[in-house]
Coordinates of C-alpha atoms in Angstrom, one line a residue:
M113 CA -33.7 -60.5 11.0
R114 CA -33.0 -56.7 10.5
N115 CA -36.7 -56.1 9.7
I116 CA -37.7 -57.9 13.0
W117 CA -35.4 -55.6 15.0
Y118 CA -36.8 -52.6 13.2
L119 CA -40.4 -53.5 14.0
L120 CA -39.5 -54.2 17.6
I121 CA -37.8 -50.8 18.0
C122 CA -40.8 -49.0 16.4
F123 CA -43.2 -50.9 18.7
L124 CA -41.2 -49.8 21.8
L125 CA -41.0 -46.2 20.6
T126 CA -44.8 -46.2 20.0
S127 CA -45.4 -47.6 23.4
V128 CA -43.3 -44.9 25.1
N129 CA -45.0 -42.3 23.0
L130 CA -48.5 -43.5 24.0
N131 CA -47.5 -43.6 27.7
A132 CA -46.2 -40.0 27.4
Q133 CA -49.3 -38.7 25.6
A134 CA -52.0 -40.6 27.5
P135 CA -53.9 -38.7 30.2
V136 CA -52.4 -39.6 33.5
K137 CA -53.5 -39.4 37.0
A138 CA -51.5 -38.1 39.9
K139 CA -50.1 -40.7 42.2
G140 CA -52.2 -41.1 45.3
P141 CA -55.9 -41.2 45.9
A142 CA -58.1 -41.7 42.9
T143 CA -58.8 -38.3 41.1
A144 CA -60.2 -37.1 37.8
P145 CA -57.8 -37.2 34.8
L146 CA -55.7 -34.1 34.4
R147 CA -55.8 -32.1 31.2
G148 CA -52.3 -31.3 30.0
E149 CA -51.0 -28.6 27.6
P150 CA -49.9 -30.3 24.3
V151 CA -46.7 -29.5 22.3
I152 CA -47.9 -29.7 18.7
I153 CA -45.5 -29.6 15.8
K154 CA -47.0 -29.7 12.2
R155 CA -50.4 -30.9 13.5
D156 CA -48.7 -33.7 15.5
T157 CA -48.9 -33.8 19.3
L158 CA -45.5 -34.8 20.6
F159 CA -46.3 -34.8 24.4
K160 CA -48.1 -32.8 27.0
F161 CA -47.1 -30.8 30.1
Y162 CA -49.1 -31.1 33.3
A163 CA -47.1 -28.7 35.4
G164 CA -45.5 -25.3 35.1
Q165 CA -41.8 -24.5 35.5
G166 CA -40.2 -21.6 37.3
L167 CA -42.1 -18.4 36.6
F168 CA -44.1 -19.9 33.7
N169 CA -47.4 -21.7 34.1
V170 CA -48.2 -24.8 32.1
Q171 CA -49.7 -23.0 29.1
E172 CA -46.7 -20.6 28.8
R173 CA -44.3 -23.4 29.2
A174 CA -45.9 -25.5 26.4
A175 CA -45.9 -22.4 24.1
I176 CA -42.2 -21.7 24.7
V177 CA -41.2 -25.3 24.1
T178 CA -43.3 -25.4 20.9
K179 CA -41.6 -22.2 19.5
R180 CA -38.2 -23.6 20.3
I181 CA -38.9 -26.9 18.5
E182 CA -40.5 -25.1 15.5
A183 CA -37.4 -22.9 15.2
L184 CA -35.2 -26.0 15.2
V185 CA -37.3 -27.7 12.5
A186 CA -37.1 -24.5 10.4
R187 CA -33.3 -24.6 10.4
M188 CA -31.6 -25.7 7.2
D189 CA -28.9 -27.5 9.1
F190 CA -31.1 -29.3 11.6
N191 CA -30.0 -32.8 12.5
P192 CA -32.1 -34.8 15.0
D193 CA -29.0 -36.7 16.1
S194 CA -27.6 -33.5 17.6
L195 CA -30.3 -33.6 20.3
T196 CA -28.7 -34.6 23.6
L197 CA -29.9 -35.1 27.2
K198 CA -28.1 -34.0 30.4
N199 CA -29.3 -35.0 33.9
D200 CA -28.4 -33.3 37.2
S201 CA -29.8 -33.4 40.7
T202 CA -32.9 -31.3 40.0
L203 CA -33.4 -31.1 36.2
S204 CA -33.1 -33.1 33.1
V205 CA -32.3 -30.8 30.1
I206 CA -32.6 -31.6 26.4
Y207 CA -30.1 -29.6 24.2
Y208 CA -29.6 -29.1 20.5
N209 CA -25.9 -28.6 20.4
S210 CA -25.5 -26.0 23.1
Q211 CA -29.1 -24.6 22.8
I212 CA -31.7 -25.5 25.4
V213 CA -34.8 -27.0 23.9
M214 CA -36.7 -28.0 27.1
A215 CA -36.3 -29.1 30.7
V216 CA -38.0 -31.8 32.7
N217 CA -38.4 -31.4 36.4
N218 CA -39.3 -33.7 39.3
Q219 CA -42.9 -32.5 39.3
D220 CA -43.4 -33.7 35.7
A221 CA -42.4 -37.2 36.8
T222 CA -45.2 -37.3 39.4
F223 CA -47.8 -37.4 36.7
T224 CA -46.4 -40.6 35.1
E225 CA -45.1 -44.0 36.2
L226 CA -41.5 -43.0 35.2
N227 CA -38.9 -41.2 37.2
R228 CA -37.5 -37.8 35.9
P229 CA -34.5 -39.2 33.9
Q230 CA -36.6 -41.9 32.3
L231 CA -39.3 -39.3 31.4
A232 CA -36.7 -37.0 29.9
A233 CA -35.2 -39.9 27.9
S234 CA -38.7 -40.8 26.5
Y235 CA -39.2 -37.2 25.5
L236 CA -35.8 -37.2 23.7
L237 CA -36.7 -40.4 21.8
I238 CA -40.0 -38.8 20.7
L239 CA -38.2 -35.7 19.5
K240 CA -35.7 -37.7 17.5
Q241 CA -38.4 -40.0 16.0
K242 CA -41.0 -37.3 15.2
L243 CA -38.7 -34.6 14.0
G244 CA -36.6 -37.0 12.1
N245 CA -39.7 -38.2 10.2
Y246 CA -40.2 -34.7 8.8
F247 CA -37.0 -35.2 6.8
T248 CA -37.4 -38.8 5.9
N249 CA -40.7 -38.8 4.1
N250 CA -39.9 -41.2 1.2
G251 CA -43.4 -41.4 -0.3
T252 CA -43.8 -41.6 -4.0
Q253 CA -45.4 -38.3 -4.3
Q254 CA -42.7 -36.6 -2.3
V255 CA -40.0 -38.3 -4.4
I256 CA -41.6 -37.0 -7.5
V257 CA -41.8 -33.5 -6.1
N258 CA -38.2 -33.7 -5.0
I259 CA -37.1 -34.7 -8.5
L260 CA -39.1 -32.0 -10.1
E261 CA -37.5 -29.4 -7.7
A262 CA -34.1 -30.7 -8.5
I263 CA -34.8 -30.5 -12.3
A264 CA -36.0 -26.9 -11.8
V265 CA -32.7 -26.0 -9.9
I266 CA -30.6 -27.5 -12.7
I267 CA -32.6 -25.7 -15.4
L268 CA -32.2 -22.4 -13.4
L269 CA -28.4 -23.1 -13.1
I270 CA -28.1 -23.8 -16.9
A271 CA -30.1 -20.6 -17.6
L272 CA -27.8 -18.5 -15.3
I273 CA -24.7 -19.9 -16.9
W274 CA -26.1 -19.3 -20.4
A275 CA -27.0 -15.7 -19.4
L276 CA -23.5 -15.3 -18.0
F277 CA -21.9 -16.4 -21.3
K278 CA -24.1 -14.0 -23.2
A279 CA -23.3 -11.2 -20.9
S280 CA -19.5 -11.9 -21.0
R281 CA -19.6 -12.0 -24.9
W282 CA -21.5 -8.7 -25.0
L283 CA -19.0 -7.1 -22.5
K284 CA -16.0 -8.5 -24.4
L285 CA -17.4 -7.1 -27.7
K286 CA -18.0 -3.7 -26.1
L287 CA -14.5 -3.7 -24.6
L288 CA -12.9 -4.6 -28.0
T289 CA -14.9 -1.9 -29.8
A290 CA -14.0 0.8 -27.2
W291 CA -10.3 -0.4 -27.2
E292 CA -10.0 -0.3 -31.0
T293 CA -11.6 3.2 -31.1
R294 CA -9.2 4.4 -28.5
M295 CA -6.2 2.9 -30.2
D296 CA -7.2 4.5 -33.5
K297 CA -7.4 7.9 -31.9
L298 CA -4.0 7.5 -30.2
A299 CA -2.4 6.3 -33.5
S300 CA -3.8 9.3 -35.3
Q301 CA -2.2 11.5 -32.8
G302 CA 1.2 9.8 -33.2
A303 CA 1.2 8.0 -29.9
P304 CA 2.8 4.5 -29.7
V305 CA 0.1 1.8 -29.4
V306 CA 2.2 -1.3 -29.6
Y307 CA 2.4 -1.7 -25.8
A308 CA -1.4 -1.0 -25.5
H309 CA -2.1 -3.7 -28.0
R310 CA -0.1 -6.2 -25.9
L311 CA -2.3 -5.3 -22.9
L312 CA -5.6 -6.3 -24.7
P313 CA -5.0 -10.1 -24.4
V314 CA -4.3 -9.6 -20.7
I315 CA -7.6 -7.8 -20.2
T316 CA -9.6 -10.3 -22.1
G317 CA -7.9 -13.1 -20.2
L318 CA -8.9 -11.5 -16.9
L319 CA -12.4 -11.3 -18.1
R320 CA -12.4 -15.0 -19.0
I321 CA -11.0 -15.9 -15.6
A322 CA -13.7 -13.8 -13.9
R323 CA -16.4 -15.7 -15.9
I324 CA -14.9 -19.1 -14.8
I325 CA -14.9 -18.0 -11.2
V326 CA -18.5 -16.9 -11.3
I327 CA -19.6 -20.2 -13.0
I328 CA -17.8 -22.2 -10.2
M329 CA -19.5 -20.1 -7.6
L330 CA -22.9 -20.7 -9.2
V331 CA -22.4 -24.5 -9.4
Y332 CA -21.1 -24.6 -5.8
L333 CA -24.1 -22.7 -4.5
A334 CA -26.5 -24.9 -6.6
L335 CA -25.1 -28.1 -5.1
P336 CA -26.3 -27.5 -1.5
V337 CA -29.8 -26.7 -2.9
L338 CA -29.9 -29.9 -4.8
F339 CA -28.7 -32.0 -1.9
Y340 CA -31.1 -30.3 0.5
I341 CA -34.1 -31.3 -1.7
F342 CA -33.5 -35.0 -0.9
P343 CA -33.6 -35.9 2.8
S344 CA -30.9 -38.6 2.5
S345 CA -28.4 -36.1 1.2
K346 CA -29.3 -33.2 3.5
P347 CA -26.1 -33.6 5.6
I348 CA -24.0 -33.2 2.5
S349 CA -25.9 -30.0 1.8
V350 CA -25.3 -28.7 5.3
Q351 CA -21.6 -29.6 5.0
L352 CA -21.2 -27.8 1.7
L353 CA -22.9 -24.7 3.0
G354 CA -20.7 -24.8 6.1
Y355 CA -17.6 -24.6 3.9
V356 CA -18.8 -21.2 2.6
I357 CA -20.8 -19.9 5.6
T358 CA -18.4 -20.8 8.3
P359 CA -15.4 -18.7 6.9
F360 CA -17.7 -15.8 6.1
K361 CA -19.2 -16.0 9.6
S362 CA -15.7 -16.1 11.1
I363 CA -14.6 -13.1 9.0
L364 CA -17.7 -11.1 10.0
L365 CA -17.3 -11.9 13.6
A366 CA -13.6 -11.0 13.5
I367 CA -14.5 -7.7 11.9
V368 CA -17.2 -7.0 14.5
H369 CA -14.8 -7.9 17.4
Y370 CA -12.0 -5.8 15.7
I371 CA -14.1 -2.6 15.7
P372 CA -12.8 -1.3 19.1
N373 CA -9.2 -1.8 17.9
L374 CA -10.0 -0.2 14.6
L375 CA -11.5 2.9 16.4
T376 CA -8.3 3.1 18.5
I377 CA -6.1 2.9 15.4
A378 CA -8.3 5.6 13.7
V379 CA -7.9 8.0 16.7
I380 CA -4.1 7.5 16.8
Y381 CA -3.8 8.0 13.1
L382 CA -6.0 11.2 13.1
V383 CA -4.0 12.7 16.1
T384 CA -0.7 11.9 14.3
R385 CA -2.0 13.3 11.0
Y386 CA -3.1 16.6 12.6
I387 CA 0.3 17.0 14.4
V388 CA 2.0 16.5 11.1
K389 CA -0.2 19.1 9.5
L390 CA 0.7 21.5 12.3
V391 CA 4.4 20.9 11.8
K392 CA 4.1 21.4 8.1
F393 CA 2.3 24.7 8.6
I394 CA 5.1 25.9 10.9
A395 CA 7.8 24.7 8.4
N396 CA 6.1 26.5 5.5
E397 CA 5.9 29.7 7.5
I398 CA 9.6 29.5 8.3
A399 CA 10.5 28.6 4.7
L400 CA 8.5 31.7 3.5
G401 CA 10.2 34.0 6.0
N402 CA 6.9 34.8 7.9
F403 CA 8.3 33.2 11.0
T404 CA 11.9 33.1 12.1
I405 CA 13.9 31.2 14.8
K406 CA 17.3 32.5 15.8
G407 CA 20.0 30.2 14.4
F408 CA 17.5 28.2 12.3
Y409 CA 17.9 28.9 8.5
A410 CA 14.9 29.0 6.2
E411 CA 16.2 26.2 4.0
W412 CA 16.3 23.9 7.0
A413 CA 12.5 24.1 7.4
M414 CA 11.2 21.6 4.8
P415 CA 14.0 19.0 5.4
T416 CA 13.3 19.2 9.2
Y417 CA 9.6 18.8 8.5
N418 CA 10.3 15.7 6.4
I419 CA 12.5 14.2 9.2
I420 CA 9.8 15.0 11.9
R421 CA 7.1 13.5 9.7
V422 CA 9.0 10.2 9.2
L423 CA 9.7 10.0 13.0
L424 CA 6.0 10.7 13.8
F425 CA 4.7 8.1 11.5
A426 CA 7.2 5.6 12.7
F427 CA 6.2 6.3 16.3
M428 CA 2.5 6.0 15.2
F429 CA 3.2 2.5 13.7
V430 CA 4.9 1.4 16.8
V431 CA 1.9 2.5 18.9
I432 CA -0.7 0.9 16.7
F433 CA 1.3 -2.3 16.1
P434 CA -0.3 -4.2 19.0
Y435 CA -3.8 -3.3 17.7
L436 CA -3.1 -4.9 14.3
P437 CA -4.9 -8.2 13.6
G438 CA -2.5 -11.1 14.1
S439 CA 0.2 -8.9 15.6
D440 CA 0.6 -11.4 18.5
S441 CA 0.9 -14.4 16.2
K442 CA 4.2 -16.2 15.8
I443 CA 3.9 -16.0 12.0
F444 CA 3.4 -12.3 11.9
Q445 CA 6.3 -11.7 14.3
G446 CA 8.5 -14.0 12.2
V447 CA 7.6 -12.1 9.0
T448 CA 8.4 -8.8 10.6
V449 CA 11.8 -10.0 11.9
F450 CA 12.6 -11.5 8.5
L451 CA 11.7 -8.2 6.8
G452 CA 13.8 -6.3 9.4
I453 CA 16.8 -8.5 8.6
L454 CA 16.4 -8.0 4.9
F455 CA 16.1 -4.3 5.3
S456 CA 19.2 -4.0 7.5
L457 CA 21.3 -6.2 5.2
G458 CA 20.2 -4.7 1.9
S459 CA 20.0 -1.1 2.8
S460 CA 23.4 -0.4 4.5
S461 CA 24.5 1.9 1.7
A462 CA 21.1 3.6 1.5
I463 CA 21.2 4.2 5.3
S464 CA 24.7 5.7 5.0
N465 CA 23.5 8.0 2.1
M466 CA 20.5 8.9 4.2
V467 CA 22.6 9.9 7.2
A468 CA 24.9 11.8 4.9
G469 CA 21.9 13.6 3.4
I470 CA 20.8 14.7 6.8
V471 CA 24.3 15.9 7.8
L472 CA 24.6 17.8 4.5
T473 CA 21.2 19.4 5.0
Y474 CA 22.4 21.0 8.3
M475 CA 25.9 21.7 7.1
R476 CA 24.5 23.8 4.2
P477 CA 27.4 23.3 1.8
Y478 CA 25.1 24.1 -1.2
K479 CA 21.4 24.6 -2.1
I480 CA 19.3 24.2 -5.2
G481 CA 20.6 26.3 -8.1
D482 CA 24.2 26.6 -6.8
R483 CA 27.1 26.0 -9.1
I484 CA 29.4 23.5 -7.3
K485 CA 32.2 21.2 -8.1
V486 CA 32.4 17.7 -6.6
G487 CA 35.6 15.9 -7.4
E488 CA 35.9 16.3 -11.2
V489 CA 32.2 17.1 -11.8
M490 CA 31.0 20.7 -12.0
G491 CA 27.4 21.7 -12.5
D492 CA 24.3 23.4 -11.1
V493 CA 22.4 21.6 -8.2
V494 CA 19.0 20.7 -9.6
E495 CA 17.9 18.2 -6.9
K496 CA 19.0 17.1 -3.5
N497 CA 17.3 14.6 -1.2
L498 CA 18.3 12.3 1.6
L499 CA 19.9 9.8 -0.7
V500 CA 21.5 11.6 -3.7
T501 CA 22.4 15.0 -5.2
R502 CA 21.9 15.7 -8.9
L503 CA 24.0 18.1 -10.9
R504 CA 23.4 19.5 -14.3
T505 CA 26.6 20.3 -16.2
I506 CA 27.0 23.0 -18.9
K507 CA 26.5 20.2 -21.5
N508 CA 23.0 19.5 -20.0
E509 CA 24.3 16.2 -18.5
D510 CA 22.5 15.2 -15.3
I511 CA 24.9 13.5 -13.0
T512 CA 23.7 11.7 -9.8
I513 CA 26.2 11.7 -6.9
P514 CA 25.5 9.7 -3.6
N515 CA 25.4 11.9 -0.6
A516 CA 28.0 9.7 1.2
T517 CA 30.4 10.4 -1.6
I518 CA 29.9 14.2 -1.3
L519 CA 30.3 14.0 2.5
S520 CA 33.5 12.0 2.3
G521 CA 35.2 14.4 -0.2
H522 CA 35.5 18.1 -0.7
T523 CA 33.0 20.3 -2.4
T524 CA 33.6 23.7 -4.1
N525 CA 30.7 26.1 -4.1
Y526 CA 31.0 29.0 -6.6
T527 CA 27.7 30.6 -5.7
T528 CA 27.8 31.1 -2.0
V529 CA 29.2 34.6 -1.9
A530 CA 28.9 35.5 -5.6
N531 CA 26.1 37.9 -5.0
T532 CA 27.7 39.7 -2.0
M533 CA 31.5 39.6 -2.2
G534 CA 31.7 38.4 -5.8
L535 CA 33.3 35.3 -7.3
I536 CA 36.8 36.0 -8.5
L537 CA 37.6 34.6 -12.0
N538 CA 41.2 34.3 -12.8
T539 CA 43.3 33.5 -15.9
T540 CA 47.0 33.6 -16.6
V541 CA 49.0 34.8 -19.5
T542 CA 52.8 34.9 -20.1
I543 CA 54.4 37.9 -21.7
G544 CA 58.0 38.5 -22.6
Y545 CA 60.4 40.6 -20.6
D546 CA 60.6 43.1 -23.4
V547 CA 57.1 44.4 -22.5
S548 CA 56.8 46.5 -19.3
W549 CA 54.7 45.1 -16.6
Q550 CA 52.7 48.4 -16.4
T551 CA 51.6 47.9 -20.0
V552 CA 50.6 44.3 -19.3
H553 CA 48.6 45.3 -16.2
H554 CA 46.8 48.0 -18.1
L555 CA 45.9 45.8 -21.0
L556 CA 44.6 43.0 -18.8
I557 CA 42.5 45.3 -16.6
S558 CA 41.1 46.9 -19.7
A559 CA 40.1 43.5 -21.1
A560 CA 38.4 42.6 -17.9
E561 CA 36.5 45.9 -17.7
A562 CA 35.3 45.4 -21.3
T563 CA 33.9 41.9 -20.5
E564 CA 30.2 41.5 -20.1
G565 CA 29.4 39.8 -16.7
I566 CA 32.3 41.3 -14.8
M567 CA 31.3 43.5 -11.8
A568 CA 31.9 47.2 -12.4
D569 CA 31.9 48.2 -8.8
K570 CA 34.9 45.9 -7.9
K571 CA 38.0 46.8 -9.8
P572 CA 40.0 43.9 -11.4
F573 CA 43.6 43.4 -10.4
V574 CA 46.6 41.6 -11.7
L575 CA 49.1 39.4 -9.9
Q576 CA 52.6 38.6 -11.3
T577 CA 52.7 35.0 -10.1
E578 CA 56.0 33.9 -11.6
L579 CA 59.2 35.1 -13.3
N580 CA 60.0 32.3 -15.8
D581 CA 63.1 31.8 -17.9
F582 CA 61.7 33.5 -21.0
N583 CA 58.6 35.2 -19.8
V584 CA 56.6 36.6 -16.9
S585 CA 53.3 35.0 -15.6
Y586 CA 50.5 37.6 -15.2
Q587 CA 47.3 36.5 -13.4
L588 CA 44.2 38.5 -14.1
N589 CA 41.6 38.5 -11.3
A590 CA 38.1 39.9 -11.9
Y591 CA 34.8 39.8 -9.9
T592 CA 31.5 38.4 -11.1
A593 CA 28.1 37.7 -9.6
L594 CA 27.0 35.3 -12.3
S595 CA 28.6 32.1 -11.1
N596 CA 26.3 30.0 -13.3
Q597 CA 27.8 31.7 -16.4
M598 CA 31.4 31.1 -15.6
P599 CA 32.3 29.3 -19.0
A600 CA 30.7 32.1 -21.1
I601 CA 32.4 34.9 -19.1
Y602 CA 35.8 33.2 -19.3
S603 CA 35.3 32.9 -23.0
R604 CA 34.5 36.6 -23.4
L605 CA 37.3 37.6 -21.1
H606 CA 39.9 35.6 -23.2
Q607 CA 38.5 37.2 -26.4
N608 CA 39.0 40.7 -25.0
I609 CA 42.5 39.9 -23.7
Q610 CA 43.4 38.8 -27.3
D611 CA 41.9 42.0 -28.7
K612 CA 43.5 44.4 -26.3
F613 CA 47.0 42.8 -26.7
N614 CA 46.7 42.7 -30.5
E615 CA 45.6 46.3 -30.6
A616 CA 48.7 47.3 -28.5
G617 CA 50.9 45.2 -30.7
V618 CA 52.0 42.9 -27.8
E619 CA 52.5 39.3 -28.6
I620 CA 51.1 36.6 -26.3
M621 CA 53.5 33.7 -26.6
S622 CA 52.2 31.4 -23.9
P623 CA 53.4 29.2 -22.5
H624 CA 56.8 29.4 -24.2
Y625 CA 58.6 32.3 -25.7
T626 CA 62.1 32.9 -27.2
S627 CA 63.7 36.2 -28.2
L628 CA 65.1 34.8 -31.5
R629 CA 63.0 36.8 -34.0
D630 CA 65.2 37.6 -37.0
G631 CA 63.5 36.5 -40.2
N632 CA 60.1 35.7 -38.5
H633 CA 56.9 37.6 -39.0
I634 CA 55.4 39.2 -35.8
Q635 CA 52.9 36.8 -34.2
I636 CA 49.7 38.9 -34.2
P637 CA 46.8 39.0 -36.7
D638 CA 47.4 40.9 -39.9
G639 CA 44.6 43.4 -39.0
Y640 CA 46.6 44.6 -36.1
V641 CA 50.0 44.9 -37.9
A642 CA 51.1 48.5 -38.4
D643 CA 51.1 49.9 -41.9
G644 CA 54.5 49.7 -43.7
Y645 CA 55.6 46.7 -41.5
V646 CA 58.3 44.7 -43.2
K647 CA 59.3 41.3 -42.1
P648 CA 62.9 41.5 -40.9
G649 CA 65.6 39.4 -42.4
F650 CA 68.3 37.5 -40.7
K651 CA 70.9 39.8 -39.4
V652 CA 74.4 38.4 -39.2
E653 CA 77.2 40.3 -37.4

């Protein structure tokens, strides 16, 4: 029964084709047959045109339609079922998807026994039948050719995969050789190579993954070629190619359409970059002292430049944000809001330190190289930024202090006026009442003047700070410009105080002193004891 219907449909299509191709006479009085312009595809005449259309005569019209149909047949993804017909009041147009193939007008119908929609429908059937036959040739010779072509594609695929394996083995061997040579050189120089040896399996693993990816790509690209060889599997070939071509086509079109926005972003970035360069140039000139602004200190220049740079780039990002791809999508906006929340929740302490760093920059409580004391920590400032300040103690200990901690407490700077007014070093000794204060003052000042690092142009002075029960507190004050050498200067000063007092035969009995001396040796080194000194005995009265 199915064969009968198939023969009947073929007969009807053949009849319509014959009616469309046969020379026709115009309706009306008897006239000579008209000679139409044929549309020939692969040596097969599909139909003829007997009238022109628009600005084209009949020859030009037939040539244009022929070129359009040949272009369709040459397409890899051509499917005759995609041919459609649309009728309106004046024309009947045959489309392939959204592309116009040909149009039938009312004048064409005057040369046949059919009306315009019927004539257009017959043309559509001819196109589907004839063009479909080009891809459904199931002859024995064609099948053999198709099988041989498929075998050739498979052999080529196997050869490419084999070559890929050989190339990957060669590359891996070269990599291992170069790696071992490099490791031997590093080992001979005493460098640790354990970590480098652990990286080698990672690199070879990446090479193996790359080889697998290339093989998958080769197989995937070979499948459409195999399916395209056989007419029955051609739709599968088109579909497989579409999975690859469509995304790439979308990406390329998106890039092309994004070029105006990209140019806008580039202009905004370049303008911002050159403004930042101008600000940096001015900041460098101020920092070097070549350019001054009243009330603006040189050490403010670079921190101010860094703040302005951050603000400029932040403003630039705000301006270019609408031009970024996907900036108007809900997903992109949701991600940015989520990141903003994470930043605000996780950086509260960082923000407070950053604000404190900005405040400390313009408060100028210290600068790089100053000897300062923060709480119980004393050291030289080796680094300061918006978040932390690093001090290096006299024991070469680097201590990091958050800027918020410094701002919330008190800071002692020993270097600020050391070079101008001089830093006053002070130390206290207690001497008994049996020694005159003039003698103590003289000895302390002499010890200070003999100390290396004490300023010679500023005379030391002594303050009697306290009259104790058994002794007097004398505070020696001396000036120095070397604030970074305070511990060494204090040590030399104390050494000189001991020497001066020992030379004068004055005992330093700090912090406690009693006058009960009978029977006890004088408390000074033996080298300073006078010749003929005899330890007194206990005197009883």
